[in-house]
XYZ file of C-alpha atoms in Angstrom:
267
model
C 30.316 -6.118 22.758
C 30.275 -4.539 19.314
C 33.532 -2.675 19.687
C 34.665 -3.577 16.166
C 31.740 -1.841 14.465
C 30.921 0.969 16.866
C 32.620 4.256 17.669
C 32.836 5.168 21.341
C 31.863 8.818 21.459
C 29.929 11.243 23.567
C 27.554 13.969 22.414
C 29.618 16.924 21.263
C 32.520 15.122 19.581
C 30.591 13.326 16.847
C 32.520 14.583 13.840
C 30.996 12.639 10.939
C 27.666 11.082 9.923
C 27.299 7.419 10.672
C 27.765 4.992 7.830
C 24.964 2.588 6.900
C 27.242 0.714 4.505
C 28.201 -2.283 6.604
C 30.681 -4.362 4.553
C 33.514 -2.542 6.193
C 35.462 -5.339 7.855
C 37.183 -8.054 5.830
C 38.092 -10.684 8.401
C 39.316 -13.115 5.759
C 41.626 -10.587 4.098
C 40.793 -12.041 0.704
C 38.221 -9.636 -0.728
C 35.102 -11.428 0.502
C 34.305 -8.577 2.905
C 32.927 -10.702 5.706
C 30.449 -8.470 7.523
C 29.821 -10.653 10.556
C 31.537 -8.041 12.709
C 30.326 -5.193 10.570
C 27.540 -2.741 11.139
C 25.932 -0.640 9.991
C 28.417 1.427 11.926
C 26.945 2.609 15.203
C 28.092 4.770 18.080
C 28.117 3.827 21.742
C 27.158 7.251 23.031
C 25.195 5.849 25.972
C 26.445 2.664 27.656
C 24.325 -0.323 26.733
C 22.828 1.091 23.528
C 23.992 1.462 19.944
C 22.892 4.485 17.916
C 22.448 4.192 14.154
C 21.940 6.634 11.305
C 21.469 5.213 7.822
C 21.364 7.425 4.756
C 20.776 6.477 1.153
C 19.235 7.584 -2.101
C 16.862 6.566 -4.876
C 17.778 7.675 -8.414
C 14.845 8.702 -10.623
C 15.421 8.414 -14.370
C 11.948 7.479 -15.658
C 9.723 9.956 -17.485
C 5.939 9.970 -17.618
C 6.063 8.707 -21.189
C 8.428 5.859 -20.313
C 6.415 4.796 -17.268
C 6.406 6.215 -13.757
C 7.948 4.237 -10.888
C 5.583 3.263 -8.054
C 8.211 2.000 -5.599
C 11.982 1.754 -5.440
C 14.732 0.325 -3.283
C 17.097 2.623 -1.437
C 20.778 2.518 -2.374
C 23.211 2.808 0.529
C 26.403 4.129 -1.080
C 29.767 2.572 -0.426
C 32.416 4.935 0.945
C 34.992 3.027 -1.111
C 34.384 4.722 -4.450
C 37.583 3.365 -6.029
C 37.183 -0.247 -4.834
C 35.045 -2.460 -7.071
C 35.012 -5.222 -4.458
C 33.040 -3.003 -2.093
C 29.998 -1.917 -4.131
C 26.933 0.023 -3.079
C 24.239 -1.878 -1.196
C 20.779 -1.930 -2.746
C 18.270 -2.068 0.083
C 18.139 -0.100 3.331
C 17.644 -2.674 6.078
C 17.218 -2.311 9.824
C 18.504 -5.484 11.461
C 16.218 -5.788 14.451
C 15.361 -9.024 16.224
C 13.000 -10.239 18.924
C 15.937 -10.422 21.328
C 17.474 -7.071 20.374
C 14.766 -4.906 18.792
C 15.706 -1.727 16.936
C 13.742 1.323 18.080
C 13.273 3.840 15.268
C 12.968 7.487 16.289
C 13.437 9.446 13.038
C 12.863 9.144 9.283
C 13.201 11.752 6.541
C 12.872 12.080 2.777
C 14.005 14.913 0.538
C 14.378 15.718 -3.149
C 17.995 16.521 -4.001
C 18.612 20.031 -5.285
C 21.907 19.380 -7.076
C 23.350 22.818 -6.254
C 23.108 23.666 -9.949
C 25.940 21.293 -10.864
C 24.211 20.071 -14.039
C 23.851 16.461 -12.880
C 20.593 16.598 -10.949
C 17.037 17.118 -12.209
C 15.189 20.224 -11.045
C 12.702 18.042 -9.189
C 10.370 15.080 -9.530
C 6.720 14.675 -10.507
C 3.822 12.481 -9.429
C 0.073 12.251 -9.939
C -1.957 15.091 -8.423
C -2.757 14.457 -4.761
C -0.223 11.683 -4.281
C 2.391 11.612 -1.547
C 5.945 10.352 -1.906
C 6.766 8.240 1.090
C 9.873 6.764 2.641
C 8.631 3.982 4.850
C 8.544 0.364 5.880
C 7.969 -2.226 3.194
C 5.237 -4.762 3.945
C 6.062 -7.536 1.466
C 6.728 -4.842 -1.142
C 3.740 -2.638 -0.298
C 3.634 0.566 1.763
C 2.192 0.728 5.267
C -0.345 3.118 6.780
C 1.022 5.897 8.949
C -1.729 5.239 11.507
C -0.244 2.033 12.959
C 1.729 1.914 16.193
C 5.021 3.671 15.590
C 4.458 3.816 11.818
C 4.367 7.627 11.758
C 7.870 7.597 13.236
C 9.413 5.181 10.723
C 7.947 6.909 7.659
C 8.141 10.395 6.162
C 5.511 11.554 3.661
C 6.305 14.310 1.188
C 3.368 16.323 -0.161
C 3.044 19.089 -2.735
C 0.360 21.385 -4.108
C 2.501 22.767 -6.944
C 1.024 21.873 -10.327
C 3.286 20.301 -12.908
C 3.567 21.226 -16.555
C 1.049 18.547 -17.566
C -2.549 18.087 -16.461
C -3.003 15.758 -13.500
C 0.503 16.006 -12.081
C 2.204 17.772 -9.195
C 5.773 18.911 -8.844
C 8.201 18.295 -5.987
C 11.016 20.802 -6.328
C 14.605 20.090 -5.430
C 15.108 20.892 -1.763
C 11.639 19.680 -0.736
C 11.732 17.626 2.455
C 9.448 15.782 4.861
C 9.965 14.420 8.351
C 8.517 11.655 10.461
C 6.640 12.226 13.689
C 8.748 12.573 16.842
C 8.413 9.953 19.602
C 8.384 12.422 22.468
C 5.681 13.103 25.017
C 4.504 16.711 24.958
C 1.119 16.237 26.644
C -0.378 14.270 29.503
C -3.483 12.138 29.827
C -5.294 10.946 26.716
C -3.395 13.404 24.562
C -0.073 11.919 25.674
C 0.865 8.465 24.431
C -0.661 7.765 21.029
C 0.100 5.360 18.176
C 1.774 8.202 16.325
C 4.299 9.331 18.918
C 5.961 6.142 20.122
C 9.089 4.471 18.805
C 8.648 1.942 16.038
C 9.903 -1.390 17.348
C 11.605 -3.436 14.626
C 11.675 -7.003 15.965
C 12.775 -8.519 12.656
C 14.727 -7.482 9.582
C 12.912 -4.385 8.283
C 13.378 -2.870 4.817
C 12.674 0.746 3.926
C 11.640 1.801 0.415
C 10.281 4.861 -1.370
C 6.667 4.650 -2.514
C 4.158 6.749 -4.416
C 0.742 6.437 -2.774
C -2.534 8.344 -2.540
C -2.350 9.288 1.145
C -0.099 8.707 4.131
C -2.420 5.913 5.268
C -2.560 4.084 1.936
C -1.357 0.478 1.936
C -0.966 0.209 -1.836
C 1.017 2.209 -4.360
C -0.682 4.666 -6.677
C 0.681 6.178 -9.867
C 4.401 6.753 -9.588
C 7.216 9.298 -9.693
C 9.296 10.522 -12.607
C 11.350 13.430 -13.955
C 10.680 15.751 -16.866
C 11.590 14.727 -20.388
C 13.784 17.836 -20.571
C 15.871 16.690 -17.603
C 16.043 13.167 -19.002
C 17.190 14.424 -22.414
C 19.794 16.584 -20.706
C 21.214 13.543 -18.899
C 20.072 14.696 -15.483
C 18.793 12.361 -12.748
C 16.371 13.043 -9.943
C 17.234 11.800 -6.466
C 15.336 11.078 -3.294
C 17.574 11.190 -0.227
C 16.294 9.207 2.734
C 17.408 8.724 6.307
C 16.437 6.529 9.227
C 17.766 6.767 12.779
C 17.325 4.195 15.516
C 18.767 2.756 18.688
C 19.328 -0.864 19.607
C 20.439 -2.597 22.797
C 24.071 -3.643 22.614
C 24.980 -7.314 22.576
C 26.195 -8.928 25.793
C 29.923 -8.666 26.517
C 31.955 -11.622 25.341
C 35.395 -13.105 25.599
C 36.899 -10.254 23.583
C 36.002 -7.935 26.464
C 38.043 -9.839 29.063
C 40.766 -11.500 26.969
C 43.305 -8.752 27.628
C 42.946 -9.112 31.397
C 43.562 -12.845 31.649
C 46.944 -14.379 32.388
C 48.500 -17.711 31.403
C 47.602 -17.860 27.697
C 49.003 -20.926 25.956
C 49.662 -20.593 22.230
C 50.046 -23.850 20.336
């Protein structure tokens, strides 16, 4: 079982957010950070299933004059801020497989507020009518929210606040959007729909942030950027994204019975 990369807890004593940065076990003890027994770190809150929560961010430094950004990879920060051998990971990846699919049940996106600390832009901008989406990458392109489970693995941020320039909208710091919830709240035809079931990741699945016309667009449109005033002042805009999912645990192995066996011979 995945005892080396999972915390055995029960609801109520979860004291810290899970860590999506997975190079956390160095089995060679030589700085190579072998992650074969790594994570992302999960919790075994329910026997037989691993629960994951990945969080990351996308920095926004472009201005409209310098060229808006249509899509960007998510950075999963390393908890080892003083260790250069354990850098941030660029790319938020769900490691599902056909044997052990990952079932996504929550996704979010927000614009960081910065708490007035002078480091963070007041917000981000995009073309009027566009949505800013955290969702599954389909060979680098966004996916429509109408597919089976797609509304649960993506969160689409909208705004009607006009920017300072014609043809742009403003997403203020603190803005947030949430995915659909995969829970049944009706019976009959109104019950199970494509938009309220888990997304089943049966292969490695990458999440990115996109600018697109609508939630159902499958191509990027325009892009996102910060104001020239924030850029001149050295401030950066940030999207903060999250994805939560469960995955069946691996089958128990020798490490689960080793301590109970007698007669070990050490050569």
